[in-house]
Coordinates of C-alpha atoms in Angstrom, one line a residue:
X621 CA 118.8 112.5 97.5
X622 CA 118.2 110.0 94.6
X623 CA 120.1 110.2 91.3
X624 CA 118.7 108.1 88.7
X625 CA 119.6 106.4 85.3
X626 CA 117.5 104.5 82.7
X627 CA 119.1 101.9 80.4
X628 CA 117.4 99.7 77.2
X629 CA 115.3 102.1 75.3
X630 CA 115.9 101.2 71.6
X631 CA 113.9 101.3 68.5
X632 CA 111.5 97.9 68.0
X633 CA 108.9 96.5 66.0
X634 CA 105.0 96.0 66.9
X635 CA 104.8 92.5 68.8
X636 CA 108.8 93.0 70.4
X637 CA 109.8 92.9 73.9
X638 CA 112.0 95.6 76.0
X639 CA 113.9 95.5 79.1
X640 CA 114.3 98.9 80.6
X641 CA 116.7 99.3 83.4
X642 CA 117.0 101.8 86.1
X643 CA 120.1 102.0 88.6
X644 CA 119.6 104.4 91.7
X645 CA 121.9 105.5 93.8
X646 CA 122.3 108.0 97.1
X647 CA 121.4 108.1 100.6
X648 CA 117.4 107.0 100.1
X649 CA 117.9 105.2 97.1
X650 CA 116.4 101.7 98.8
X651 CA 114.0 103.1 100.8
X652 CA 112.3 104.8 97.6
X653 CA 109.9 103.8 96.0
X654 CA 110.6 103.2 92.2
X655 CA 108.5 103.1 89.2
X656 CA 108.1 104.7 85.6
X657 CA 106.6 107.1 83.7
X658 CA 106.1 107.8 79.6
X659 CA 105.8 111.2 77.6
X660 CA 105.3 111.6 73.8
X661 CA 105.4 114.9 71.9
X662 CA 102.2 117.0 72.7
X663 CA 100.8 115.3 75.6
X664 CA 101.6 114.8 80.2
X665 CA 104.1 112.1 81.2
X666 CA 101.9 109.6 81.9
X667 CA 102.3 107.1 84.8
X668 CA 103.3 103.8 83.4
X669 CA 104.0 101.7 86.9
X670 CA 105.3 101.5 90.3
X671 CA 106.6 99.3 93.3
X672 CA 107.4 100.0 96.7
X673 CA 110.6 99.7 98.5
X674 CA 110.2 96.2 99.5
X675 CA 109.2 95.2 95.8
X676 CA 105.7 94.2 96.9
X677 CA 102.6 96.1 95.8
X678 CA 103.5 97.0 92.1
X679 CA 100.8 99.1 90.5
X680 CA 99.8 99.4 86.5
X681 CA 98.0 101.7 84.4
X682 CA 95.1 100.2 82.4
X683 CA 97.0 100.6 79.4
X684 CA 100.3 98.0 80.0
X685 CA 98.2 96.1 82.4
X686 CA 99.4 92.0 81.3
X687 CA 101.8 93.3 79.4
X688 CA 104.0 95.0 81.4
X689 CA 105.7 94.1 84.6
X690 CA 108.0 96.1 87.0
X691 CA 110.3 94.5 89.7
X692 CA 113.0 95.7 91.3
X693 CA 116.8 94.1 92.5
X694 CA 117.6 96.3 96.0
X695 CA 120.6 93.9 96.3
X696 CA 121.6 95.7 92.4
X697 CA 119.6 99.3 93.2
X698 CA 118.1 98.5 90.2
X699 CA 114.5 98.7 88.8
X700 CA 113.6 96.9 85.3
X701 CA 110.4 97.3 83.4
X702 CA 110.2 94.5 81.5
X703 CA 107.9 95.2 78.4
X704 CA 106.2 92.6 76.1
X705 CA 103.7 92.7 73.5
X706 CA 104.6 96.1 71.9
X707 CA 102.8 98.5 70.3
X708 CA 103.2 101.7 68.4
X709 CA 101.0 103.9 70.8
X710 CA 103.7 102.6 74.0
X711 CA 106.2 104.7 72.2
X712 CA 107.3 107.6 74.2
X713 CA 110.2 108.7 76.2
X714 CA 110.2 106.2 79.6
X715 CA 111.6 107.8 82.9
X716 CA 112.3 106.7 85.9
X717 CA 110.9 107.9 89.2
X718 CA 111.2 108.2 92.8
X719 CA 109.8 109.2 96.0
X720 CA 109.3 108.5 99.6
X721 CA 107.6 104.5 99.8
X722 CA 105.3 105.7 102.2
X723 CA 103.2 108.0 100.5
X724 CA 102.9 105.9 97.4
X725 CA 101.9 103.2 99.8
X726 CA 99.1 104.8 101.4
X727 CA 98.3 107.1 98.6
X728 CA 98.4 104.8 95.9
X729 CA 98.6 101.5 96.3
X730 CA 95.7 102.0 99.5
X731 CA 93.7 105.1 98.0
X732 CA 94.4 104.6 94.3
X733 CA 95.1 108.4 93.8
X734 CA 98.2 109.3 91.3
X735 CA 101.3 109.2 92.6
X736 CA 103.7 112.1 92.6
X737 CA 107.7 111.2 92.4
X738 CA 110.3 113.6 93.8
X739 CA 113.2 112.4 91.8
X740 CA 113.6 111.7 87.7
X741 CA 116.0 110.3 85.7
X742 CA 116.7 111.5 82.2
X743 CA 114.6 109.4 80.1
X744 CA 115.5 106.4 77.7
X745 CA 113.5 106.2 74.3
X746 CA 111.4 103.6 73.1
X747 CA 109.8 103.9 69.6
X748 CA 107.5 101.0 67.8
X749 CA 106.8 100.7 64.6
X750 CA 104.0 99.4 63.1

């Protein structure tokens, strides 16, 4: 089991910079791995990023790709999301995922395929005005 909770949504203007924070905890928190996902009104959660359990091999959509960058603290059970460069259309409600390391591994860091995360946290908003 992995319970999770996201941290440093907040309301921000176009150009701003976020910090959002996820703690883990239970039996496979560490050997999890972590990453996030996004949902606005209307349309899927969308995968945003991911890392593995070691906190190599982080993956990005197109979309946040040099703007965005996830790392992870094992030694804190903690994964940030540290977001630069906002803009209006990245905001959405920002979850945080996990699931076992080794499928998003070989799935998709190695095949490239969508990854599909076995635990959620709540969510943590982030709106950007224009």
């Amino acid at each position: 089991q992995v319970q999770l909770v996201e941290s440093g949504g907040g309301a921000v203007q176009t150009g701003d910079s976020l910090r959002l924070s996820c703690v883990a905890s239970g039996r496979a928190a560490k050997s999890s791995a972590m990453g996030w996902f996004r949902q606005t009104p209307g349309k899927e959660r969308e995968f945003v990023a991911g890392v593995n359990w070691r906190g190599t091999s982080p993956t990005y959509a197109e979309s946040v790709k040099g703007r965005f960058t996830i790392t992870r603290d094992n030694t804190k059970d903690t994964v940030y999301l540290q977001m630069n460069s906002l803009k209006p259309e990245d905001s959405a409600v920002y979850f945080c995922a996990a699931g076992l390391s080794s499928l998003y591994e070989i799935r998709t860091v190695g095949a490239g395929t969508p990854w599909d995360p076995d635990y959620w946290g709540q969510g943590t908003q982030v709106t950007v005005s224009s």
